[in-house]
Coordinates of C-alpha atoms in Angstrom, one line a residue:
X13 CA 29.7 21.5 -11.2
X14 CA 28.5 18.5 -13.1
X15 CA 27.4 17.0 -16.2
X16 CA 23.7 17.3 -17.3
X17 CA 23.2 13.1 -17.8
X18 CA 20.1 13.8 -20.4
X19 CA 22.0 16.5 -22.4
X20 CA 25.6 16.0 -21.2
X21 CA 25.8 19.9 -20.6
X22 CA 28.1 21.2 -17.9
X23 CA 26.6 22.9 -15.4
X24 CA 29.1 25.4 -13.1
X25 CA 26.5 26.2 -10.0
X26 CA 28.0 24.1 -6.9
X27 CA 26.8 20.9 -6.7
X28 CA 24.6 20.1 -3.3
X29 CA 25.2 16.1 -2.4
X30 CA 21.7 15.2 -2.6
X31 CA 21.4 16.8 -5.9
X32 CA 24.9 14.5 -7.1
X33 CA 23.7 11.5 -6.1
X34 CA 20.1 12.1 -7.7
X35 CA 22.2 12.7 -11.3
X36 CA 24.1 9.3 -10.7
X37 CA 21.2 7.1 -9.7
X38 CA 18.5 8.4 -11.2
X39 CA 16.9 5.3 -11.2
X40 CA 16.6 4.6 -8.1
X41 CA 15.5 8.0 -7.3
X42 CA 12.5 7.8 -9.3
X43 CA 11.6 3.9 -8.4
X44 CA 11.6 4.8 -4.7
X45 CA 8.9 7.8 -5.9
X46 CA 7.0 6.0 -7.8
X47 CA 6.8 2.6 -6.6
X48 CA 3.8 1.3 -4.4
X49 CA 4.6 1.7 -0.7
X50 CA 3.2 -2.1 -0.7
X51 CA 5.7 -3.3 -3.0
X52 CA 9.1 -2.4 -1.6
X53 CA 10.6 -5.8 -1.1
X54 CA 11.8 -5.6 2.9
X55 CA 15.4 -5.9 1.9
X56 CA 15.4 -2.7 -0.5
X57 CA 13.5 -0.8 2.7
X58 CA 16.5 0.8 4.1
X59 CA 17.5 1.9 0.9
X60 CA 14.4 3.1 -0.6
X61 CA 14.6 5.5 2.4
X62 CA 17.5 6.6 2.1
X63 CA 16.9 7.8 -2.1
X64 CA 13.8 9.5 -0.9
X65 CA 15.2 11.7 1.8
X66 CA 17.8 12.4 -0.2
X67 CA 15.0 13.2 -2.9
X68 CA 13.6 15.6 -0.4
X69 CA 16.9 17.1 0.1
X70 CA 17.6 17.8 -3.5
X71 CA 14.3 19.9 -3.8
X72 CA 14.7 22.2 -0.7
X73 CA 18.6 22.3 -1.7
X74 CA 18.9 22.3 -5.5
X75 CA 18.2 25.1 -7.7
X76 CA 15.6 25.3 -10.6
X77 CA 18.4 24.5 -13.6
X78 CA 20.2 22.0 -11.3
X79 CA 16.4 20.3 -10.8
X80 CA 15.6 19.9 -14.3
X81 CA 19.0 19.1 -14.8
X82 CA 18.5 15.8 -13.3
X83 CA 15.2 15.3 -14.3
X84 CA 12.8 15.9 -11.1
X85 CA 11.4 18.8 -12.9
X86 CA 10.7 20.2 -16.5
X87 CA 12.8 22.7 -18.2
X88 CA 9.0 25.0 -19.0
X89 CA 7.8 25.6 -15.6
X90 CA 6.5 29.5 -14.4
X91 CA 7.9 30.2 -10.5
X92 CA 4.9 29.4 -9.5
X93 CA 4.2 25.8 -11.4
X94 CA 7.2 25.2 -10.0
X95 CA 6.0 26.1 -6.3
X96 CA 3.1 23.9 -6.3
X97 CA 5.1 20.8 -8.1
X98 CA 8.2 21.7 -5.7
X99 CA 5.6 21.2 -2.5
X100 CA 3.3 18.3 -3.6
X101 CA 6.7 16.4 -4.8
X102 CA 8.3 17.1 -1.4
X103 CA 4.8 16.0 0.6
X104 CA 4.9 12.7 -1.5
X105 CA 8.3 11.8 -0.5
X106 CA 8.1 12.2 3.3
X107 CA 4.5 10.2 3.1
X108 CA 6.1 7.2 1.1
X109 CA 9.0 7.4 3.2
X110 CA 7.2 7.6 7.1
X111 CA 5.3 4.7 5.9
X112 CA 8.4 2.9 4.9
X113 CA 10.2 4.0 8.7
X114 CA 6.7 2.5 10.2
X115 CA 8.1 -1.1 9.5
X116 CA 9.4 -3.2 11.4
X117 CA 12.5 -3.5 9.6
X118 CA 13.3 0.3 9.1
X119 CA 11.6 0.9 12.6
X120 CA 12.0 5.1 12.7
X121 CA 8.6 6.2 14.2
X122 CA 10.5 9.7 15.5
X123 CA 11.5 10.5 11.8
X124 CA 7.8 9.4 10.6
X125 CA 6.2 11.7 12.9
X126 CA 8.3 14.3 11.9
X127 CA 7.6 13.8 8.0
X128 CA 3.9 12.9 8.9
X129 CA 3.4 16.2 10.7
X130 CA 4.5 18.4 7.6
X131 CA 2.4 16.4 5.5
X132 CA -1.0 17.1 7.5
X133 CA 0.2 20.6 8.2
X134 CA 0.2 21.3 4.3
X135 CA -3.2 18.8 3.5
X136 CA -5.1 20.7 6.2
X137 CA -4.2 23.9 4.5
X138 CA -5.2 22.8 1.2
X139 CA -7.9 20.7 2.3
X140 CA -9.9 24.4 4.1
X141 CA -8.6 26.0 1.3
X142 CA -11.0 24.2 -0.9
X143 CA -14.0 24.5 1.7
X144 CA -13.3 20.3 2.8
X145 CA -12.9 18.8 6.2
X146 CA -9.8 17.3 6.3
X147 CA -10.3 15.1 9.6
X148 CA -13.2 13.3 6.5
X149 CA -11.9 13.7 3.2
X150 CA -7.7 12.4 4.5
X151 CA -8.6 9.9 7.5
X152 CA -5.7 7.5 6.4
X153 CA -2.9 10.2 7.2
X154 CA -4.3 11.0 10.5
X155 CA -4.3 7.4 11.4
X156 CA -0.5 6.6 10.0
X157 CA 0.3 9.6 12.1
X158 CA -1.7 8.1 15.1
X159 CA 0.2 5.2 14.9
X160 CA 3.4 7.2 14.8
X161 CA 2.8 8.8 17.7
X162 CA 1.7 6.0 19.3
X163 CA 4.7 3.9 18.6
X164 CA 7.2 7.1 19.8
X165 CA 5.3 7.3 22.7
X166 CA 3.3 10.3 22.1
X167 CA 0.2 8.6 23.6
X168 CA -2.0 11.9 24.3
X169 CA -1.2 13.7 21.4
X170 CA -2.5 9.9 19.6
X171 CA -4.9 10.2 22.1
X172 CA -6.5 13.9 20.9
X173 CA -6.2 12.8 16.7
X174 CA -7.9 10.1 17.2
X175 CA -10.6 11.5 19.3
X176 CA -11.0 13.9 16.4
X177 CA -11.7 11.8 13.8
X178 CA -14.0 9.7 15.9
X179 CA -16.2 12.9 16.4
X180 CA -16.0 13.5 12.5
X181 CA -18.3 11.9 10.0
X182 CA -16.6 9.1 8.1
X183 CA -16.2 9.7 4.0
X184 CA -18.8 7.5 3.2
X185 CA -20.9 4.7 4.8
X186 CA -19.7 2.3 2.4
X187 CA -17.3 -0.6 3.5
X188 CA -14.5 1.8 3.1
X189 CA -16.5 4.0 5.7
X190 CA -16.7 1.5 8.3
X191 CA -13.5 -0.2 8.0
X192 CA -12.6 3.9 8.4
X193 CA -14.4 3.9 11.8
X194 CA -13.3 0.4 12.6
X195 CA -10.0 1.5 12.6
X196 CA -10.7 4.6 14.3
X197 CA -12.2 2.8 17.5
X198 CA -9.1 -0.2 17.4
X199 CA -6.2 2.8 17.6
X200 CA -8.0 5.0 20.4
X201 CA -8.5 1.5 22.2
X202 CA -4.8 1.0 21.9
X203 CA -3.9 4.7 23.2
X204 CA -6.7 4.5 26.1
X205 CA -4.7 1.3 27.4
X206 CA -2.0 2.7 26.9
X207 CA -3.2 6.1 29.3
X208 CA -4.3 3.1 31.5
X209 CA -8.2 3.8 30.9
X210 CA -9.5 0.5 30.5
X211 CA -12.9 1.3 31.0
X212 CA -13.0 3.7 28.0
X213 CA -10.9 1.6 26.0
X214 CA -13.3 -1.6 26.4
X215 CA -16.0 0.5 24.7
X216 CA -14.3 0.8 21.2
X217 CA -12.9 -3.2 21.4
X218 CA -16.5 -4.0 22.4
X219 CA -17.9 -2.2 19.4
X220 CA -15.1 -3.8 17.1
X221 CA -15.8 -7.3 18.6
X222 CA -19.0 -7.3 17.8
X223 CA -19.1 -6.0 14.0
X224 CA -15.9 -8.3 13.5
X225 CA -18.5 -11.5 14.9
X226 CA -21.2 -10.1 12.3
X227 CA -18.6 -9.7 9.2
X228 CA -15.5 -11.9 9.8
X229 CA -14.9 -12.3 6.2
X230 CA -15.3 -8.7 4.9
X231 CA -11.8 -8.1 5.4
X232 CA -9.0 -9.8 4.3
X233 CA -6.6 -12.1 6.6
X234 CA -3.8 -9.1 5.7
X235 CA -6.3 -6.4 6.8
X236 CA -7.5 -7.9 10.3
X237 CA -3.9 -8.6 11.3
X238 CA -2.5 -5.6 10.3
X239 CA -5.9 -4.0 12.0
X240 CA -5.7 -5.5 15.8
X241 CA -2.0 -6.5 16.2
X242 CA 0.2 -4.0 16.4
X243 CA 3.9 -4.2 15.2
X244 CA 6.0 -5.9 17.6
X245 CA 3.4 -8.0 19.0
X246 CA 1.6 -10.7 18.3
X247 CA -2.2 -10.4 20.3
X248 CA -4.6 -7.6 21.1
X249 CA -7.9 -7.5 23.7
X250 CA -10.3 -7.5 20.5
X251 CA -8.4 -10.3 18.7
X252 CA -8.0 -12.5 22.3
X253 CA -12.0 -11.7 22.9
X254 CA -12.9 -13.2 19.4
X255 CA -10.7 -16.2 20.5
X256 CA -6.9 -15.1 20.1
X257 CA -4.9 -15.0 17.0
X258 CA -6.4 -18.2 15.9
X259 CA -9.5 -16.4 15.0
X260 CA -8.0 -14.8 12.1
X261 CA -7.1 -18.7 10.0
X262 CA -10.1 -19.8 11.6
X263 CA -13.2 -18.2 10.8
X264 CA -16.0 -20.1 9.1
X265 CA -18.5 -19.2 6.7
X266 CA -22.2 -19.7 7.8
X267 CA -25.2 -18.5 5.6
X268 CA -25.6 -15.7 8.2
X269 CA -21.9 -14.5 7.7
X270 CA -22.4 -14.3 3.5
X271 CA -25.0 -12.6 3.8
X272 CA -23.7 -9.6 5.8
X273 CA -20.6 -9.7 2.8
X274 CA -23.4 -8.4 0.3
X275 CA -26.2 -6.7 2.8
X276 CA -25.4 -3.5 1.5
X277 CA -27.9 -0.7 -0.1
X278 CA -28.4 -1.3 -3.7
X279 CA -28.2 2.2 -5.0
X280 CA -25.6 3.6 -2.5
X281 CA -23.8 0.9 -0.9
X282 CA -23.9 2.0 2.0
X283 CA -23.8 -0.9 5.3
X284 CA -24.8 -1.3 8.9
X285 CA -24.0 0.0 11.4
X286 CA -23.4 3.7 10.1
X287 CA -27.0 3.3 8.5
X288 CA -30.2 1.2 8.6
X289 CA -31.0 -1.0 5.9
X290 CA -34.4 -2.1 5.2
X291 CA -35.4 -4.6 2.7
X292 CA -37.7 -4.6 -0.3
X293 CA -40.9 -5.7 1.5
X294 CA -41.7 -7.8 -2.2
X295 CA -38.5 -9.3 -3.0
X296 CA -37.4 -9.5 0.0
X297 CA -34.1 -10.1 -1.1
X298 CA -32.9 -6.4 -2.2
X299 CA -32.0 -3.8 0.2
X300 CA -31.9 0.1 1.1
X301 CA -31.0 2.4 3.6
X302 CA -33.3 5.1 2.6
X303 CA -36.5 5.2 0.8
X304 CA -34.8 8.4 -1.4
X305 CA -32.3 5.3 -2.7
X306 CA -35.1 2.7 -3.3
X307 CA -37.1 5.1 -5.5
X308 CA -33.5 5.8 -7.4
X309 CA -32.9 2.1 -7.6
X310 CA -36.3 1.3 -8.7
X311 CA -36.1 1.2 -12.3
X312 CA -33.2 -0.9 -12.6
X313 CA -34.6 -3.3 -9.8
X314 CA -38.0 -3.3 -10.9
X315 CA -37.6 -6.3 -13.4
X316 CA -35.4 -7.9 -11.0
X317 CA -37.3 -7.9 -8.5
X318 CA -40.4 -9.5 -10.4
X319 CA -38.1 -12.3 -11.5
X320 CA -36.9 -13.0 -7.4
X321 CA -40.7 -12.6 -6.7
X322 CA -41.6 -15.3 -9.8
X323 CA -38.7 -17.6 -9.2
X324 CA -39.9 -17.8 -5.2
X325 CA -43.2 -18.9 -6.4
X326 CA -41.6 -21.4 -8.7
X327 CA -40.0 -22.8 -5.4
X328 CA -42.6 -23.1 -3.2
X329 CA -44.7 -25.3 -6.0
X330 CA -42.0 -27.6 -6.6
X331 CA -41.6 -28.1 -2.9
X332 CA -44.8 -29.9 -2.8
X333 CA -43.8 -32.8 -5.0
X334 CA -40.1 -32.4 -5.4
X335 CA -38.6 -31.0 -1.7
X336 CA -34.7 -32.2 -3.3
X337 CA -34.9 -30.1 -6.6
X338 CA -37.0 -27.0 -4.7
X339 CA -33.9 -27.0 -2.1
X340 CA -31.3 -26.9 -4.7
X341 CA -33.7 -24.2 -6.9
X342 CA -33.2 -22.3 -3.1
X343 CA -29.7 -23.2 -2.7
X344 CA -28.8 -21.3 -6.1
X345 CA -30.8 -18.6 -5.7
X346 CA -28.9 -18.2 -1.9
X347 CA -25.6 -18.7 -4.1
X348 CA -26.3 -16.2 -6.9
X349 CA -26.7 -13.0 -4.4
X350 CA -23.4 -14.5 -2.0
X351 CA -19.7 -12.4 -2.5
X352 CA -18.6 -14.3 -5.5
X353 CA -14.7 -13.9 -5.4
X354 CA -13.6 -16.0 -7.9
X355 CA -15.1 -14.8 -11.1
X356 CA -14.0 -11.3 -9.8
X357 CA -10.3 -12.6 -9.3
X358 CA -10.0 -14.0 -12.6
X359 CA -10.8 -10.7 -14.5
X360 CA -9.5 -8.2 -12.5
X361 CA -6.1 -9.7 -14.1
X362 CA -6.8 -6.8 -16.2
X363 CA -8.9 -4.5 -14.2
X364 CA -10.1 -1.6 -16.7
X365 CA -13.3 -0.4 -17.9
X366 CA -13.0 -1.4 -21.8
X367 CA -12.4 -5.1 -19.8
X368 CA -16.1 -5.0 -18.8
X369 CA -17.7 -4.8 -22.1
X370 CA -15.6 -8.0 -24.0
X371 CA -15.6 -10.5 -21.3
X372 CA -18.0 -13.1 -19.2
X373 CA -17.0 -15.6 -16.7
X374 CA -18.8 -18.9 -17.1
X375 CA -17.7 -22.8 -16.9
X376 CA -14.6 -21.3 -14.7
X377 CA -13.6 -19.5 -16.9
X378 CA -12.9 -15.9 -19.0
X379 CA -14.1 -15.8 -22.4
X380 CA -14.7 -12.9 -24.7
X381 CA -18.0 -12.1 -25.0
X382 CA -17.8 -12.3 -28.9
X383 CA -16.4 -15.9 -29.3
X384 CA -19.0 -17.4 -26.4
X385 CA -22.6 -15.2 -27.8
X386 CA -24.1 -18.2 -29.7
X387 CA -24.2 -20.1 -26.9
X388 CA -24.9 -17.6 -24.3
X389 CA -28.0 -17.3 -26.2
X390 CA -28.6 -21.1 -26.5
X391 CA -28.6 -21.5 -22.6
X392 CA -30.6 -18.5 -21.8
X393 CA -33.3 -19.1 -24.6
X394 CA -32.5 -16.0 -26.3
X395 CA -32.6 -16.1 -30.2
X396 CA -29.7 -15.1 -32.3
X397 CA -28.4 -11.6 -32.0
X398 CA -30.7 -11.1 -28.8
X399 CA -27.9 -11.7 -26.8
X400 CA -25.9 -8.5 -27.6
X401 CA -28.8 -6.3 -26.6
X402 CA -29.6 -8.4 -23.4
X403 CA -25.7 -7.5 -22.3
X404 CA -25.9 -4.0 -23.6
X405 CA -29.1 -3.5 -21.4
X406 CA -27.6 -5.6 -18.6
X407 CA -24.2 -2.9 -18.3
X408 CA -26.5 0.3 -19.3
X409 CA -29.1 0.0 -16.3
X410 CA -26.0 -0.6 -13.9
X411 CA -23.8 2.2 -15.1
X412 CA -27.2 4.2 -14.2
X413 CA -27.5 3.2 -11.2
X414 CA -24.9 5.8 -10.5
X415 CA -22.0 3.8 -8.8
X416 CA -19.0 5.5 -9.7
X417 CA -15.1 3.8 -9.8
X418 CA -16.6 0.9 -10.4
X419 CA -15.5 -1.8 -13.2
X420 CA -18.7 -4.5 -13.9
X421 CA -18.4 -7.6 -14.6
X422 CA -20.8 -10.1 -16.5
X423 CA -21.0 -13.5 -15.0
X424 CA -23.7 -16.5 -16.5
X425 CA -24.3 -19.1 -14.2
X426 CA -26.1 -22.5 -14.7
X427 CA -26.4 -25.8 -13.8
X428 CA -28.7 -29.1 -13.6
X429 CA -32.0 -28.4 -12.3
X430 CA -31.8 -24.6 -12.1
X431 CA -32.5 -22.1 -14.2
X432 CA -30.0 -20.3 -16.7
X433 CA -29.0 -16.5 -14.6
X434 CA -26.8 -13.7 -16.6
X435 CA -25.8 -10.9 -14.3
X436 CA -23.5 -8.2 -13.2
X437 CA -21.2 -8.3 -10.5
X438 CA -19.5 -4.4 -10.0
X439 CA -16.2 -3.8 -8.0
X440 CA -14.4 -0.8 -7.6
X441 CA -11.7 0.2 -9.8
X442 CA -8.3 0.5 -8.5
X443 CA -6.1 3.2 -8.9
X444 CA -2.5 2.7 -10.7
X445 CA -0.9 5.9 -8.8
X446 CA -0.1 5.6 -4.9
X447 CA 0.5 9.4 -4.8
X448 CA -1.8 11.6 -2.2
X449 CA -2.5 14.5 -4.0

């Protein structure tokens, strides 16, 4: 028996040990749950572990009362609420905590394959359930459980997962799509070495090599390391064909590089090489990967487009007696459609959608959008009260657009000798939750 710590009620059923130790730290039961897999400090690993295996003990071992006892559950639940909570709590735990053995400090693959395995036993169930393909709609968990296997030494079983997903469409054909693919190809490059088939494997690193050469800065140092060198070593074939670990600290930006960071359709953002993209044959600045997404886009890129088309002629007039100002007129215009991180940095300090309608970055800086409108007007030539509508039109024509879980943000930019540009810069909105169901 023992004592109920939110009521301080005795209760006589016998007392399991996982269940004990989840009544006197219940704290650290529910930290390890919730916390971000990211941000377990590497010395609380270990630990963290241990509280969520014993978390996944106290479900299969405890009893409904003994549950909600200790807080895991609520005291109204029908059998079956109970079932479903009883499952997708469980499922949570061994995720969180296979990722956790995956490290090098914890260093369990055998115990994450295990967990892994009852995870994508339950997700594929769920997943046809609904009528979804789960090789496309929970690629992540197949490649954690890729790596597990890998890393136990279950190369063929790696081997036929992987082989799966390649043959599966991707989610999307966003940058989320093709760093999905990306990763497929690096792991079944690793396995096929590993089987000794270096002739298969070269095809994936080739692929790799080459989209990494066209967009070296689309992913993040972090990303690319955790990407091509795998734990425990320190090199791959793809990173020692872009020039060894070097490579990673070394990459330089070129116009060429930039570019590919934003050459992305405008209605769907979908990017090369999962589609085609074409560009708006007047702008020439703007582009699509179907002509179904440049008739969507149209209306909001219409005005746009006349502007790029207007400011172009501008350019090539002042070239002919000022080749120094007509440069720096292109220069800007280049710098206005680049991958502007800094703006984005400073407000995603507080990354929500009521963010988006009170602030603007401009002279390096955040300011709400209230105390700066006088002269936001003054250097765009707007009169007074102008302003609000301009931004009002500005977020209205993005939002429909279409983009979804996105958070936009307003950015004015000026300077000497160019001209005044307010414009919207979207990035996706980030979840608070690391749960997987």
């Amino acid at each position: 028996m023992f004592m109920d710590s939110r009521t301080s009620e005795i209760n006589p059923e016998p007392v399991p040990e996982s269940v004990f130790f989840s009544n006197q730290l219940p704290r650290l039961f529910k930290w390890s749950f919730y916390i971000h897999v990211e941000d377990v400090p590497e010395d609380l690993l270990e630990h963290c572990v241990w509280a969520l295996e014993m978390f996944i003990r106290a479900f299969l071992e405890g009893s409904n009362a003994q549950l909600s006892a200790v807080g895991h559950i609520g005291t109204d639940l029908t059998d079956n609420e109970y079932e479903v909570l009883k499952q997708s709590m469980i499922l949570n735990a061994k995720y969180k905590a296979a990722i956790h053995m995956l490290t090098p400090t914890v260093n369990r693959a055998e115990g994450a394959v295990s967990y892994l395995n009852d995870v994508v036993t339950q997700i594929e169930k769920i997943q046809r359930y609904r009528g979804h393909n789960p090789m496309t709609n929970d690629r992540d968990i197949y490649h954690t459980l890729a790596d597990a296997l890998v890393r136990s030494g279950a190369n063929e079983e790696a081997r036929a997962i992987l082989e799966r997903l390649f043959d599966s469409d991707p989610i999307d054909a966003t940058v989320t799509g093709v760093f999905d693919v990306a990763s497929t190809r690096v792991r079944l490059a690793r396995v096929l070495r590993n089987l000794r088939k270096k002739k298969e494997a070269r095809k994936h690193e080739q692929w790799v090599v080459k989209w990494l050469r066209k967009n070296p800065h689309l992913l993040s140092d972090e990303s690319l390391r955790a990407l091509l060198i795998q734990v425990g070593e320190t090199t791959s074939p793809i990173l020692e064909a872009l020039g060894g670990p070097s490579w990673i600290d070394n990459r330089g930006h070129t116009d060429k590089t930039d570019l590919g960071l934003v050459r992305k359709c405008m209605q769907c953002s979908a990017r090369e090489p999962l589609v085609k993209l074409s560009v708006c044959k007047r702008c020439n600045k703007i582009y699509y990967c179907s002509s179904d997404c440049q008739r969507k886009d149209w209306p909001y890129h219409k005005a746009c487009c006349s502007d790029i088309v207007e400011v172009q002629r501008r350019i090539e007039q002042m070239a002919i007696s000022d080749a120094t100002a007509a440069q720096k007129m292109k220069d800007f215009q280049a710098w206005l459609i680049s991958e502007i991180a800094i703006p984005t940095c400073m407000l995603s300090a507080f990354i929500t959608t009521l963010r988006e309608e009170r602030h603007i970055w401009f002279w390096r800086s955040v300011f709400r959008i209230s105390d700066v409108l006088c002269e936001v007007e003054r250097l765009m030539g707007l009169n007074p009260g102008e302003g609000t509508e301009y931004i009002q039109d500005l977020l209205s024509d993005t939002k429909a657009t279409g983009m979804e879980k996105t958070v936009n943000f307003l950015i004015l930019s000026n300077g000497d000798g160019v001209y005044t540009w307010l414009g919207v810069d979207s990035k996706p909105l980030r979840l608070a939750f690391g749960c997987i169901f």
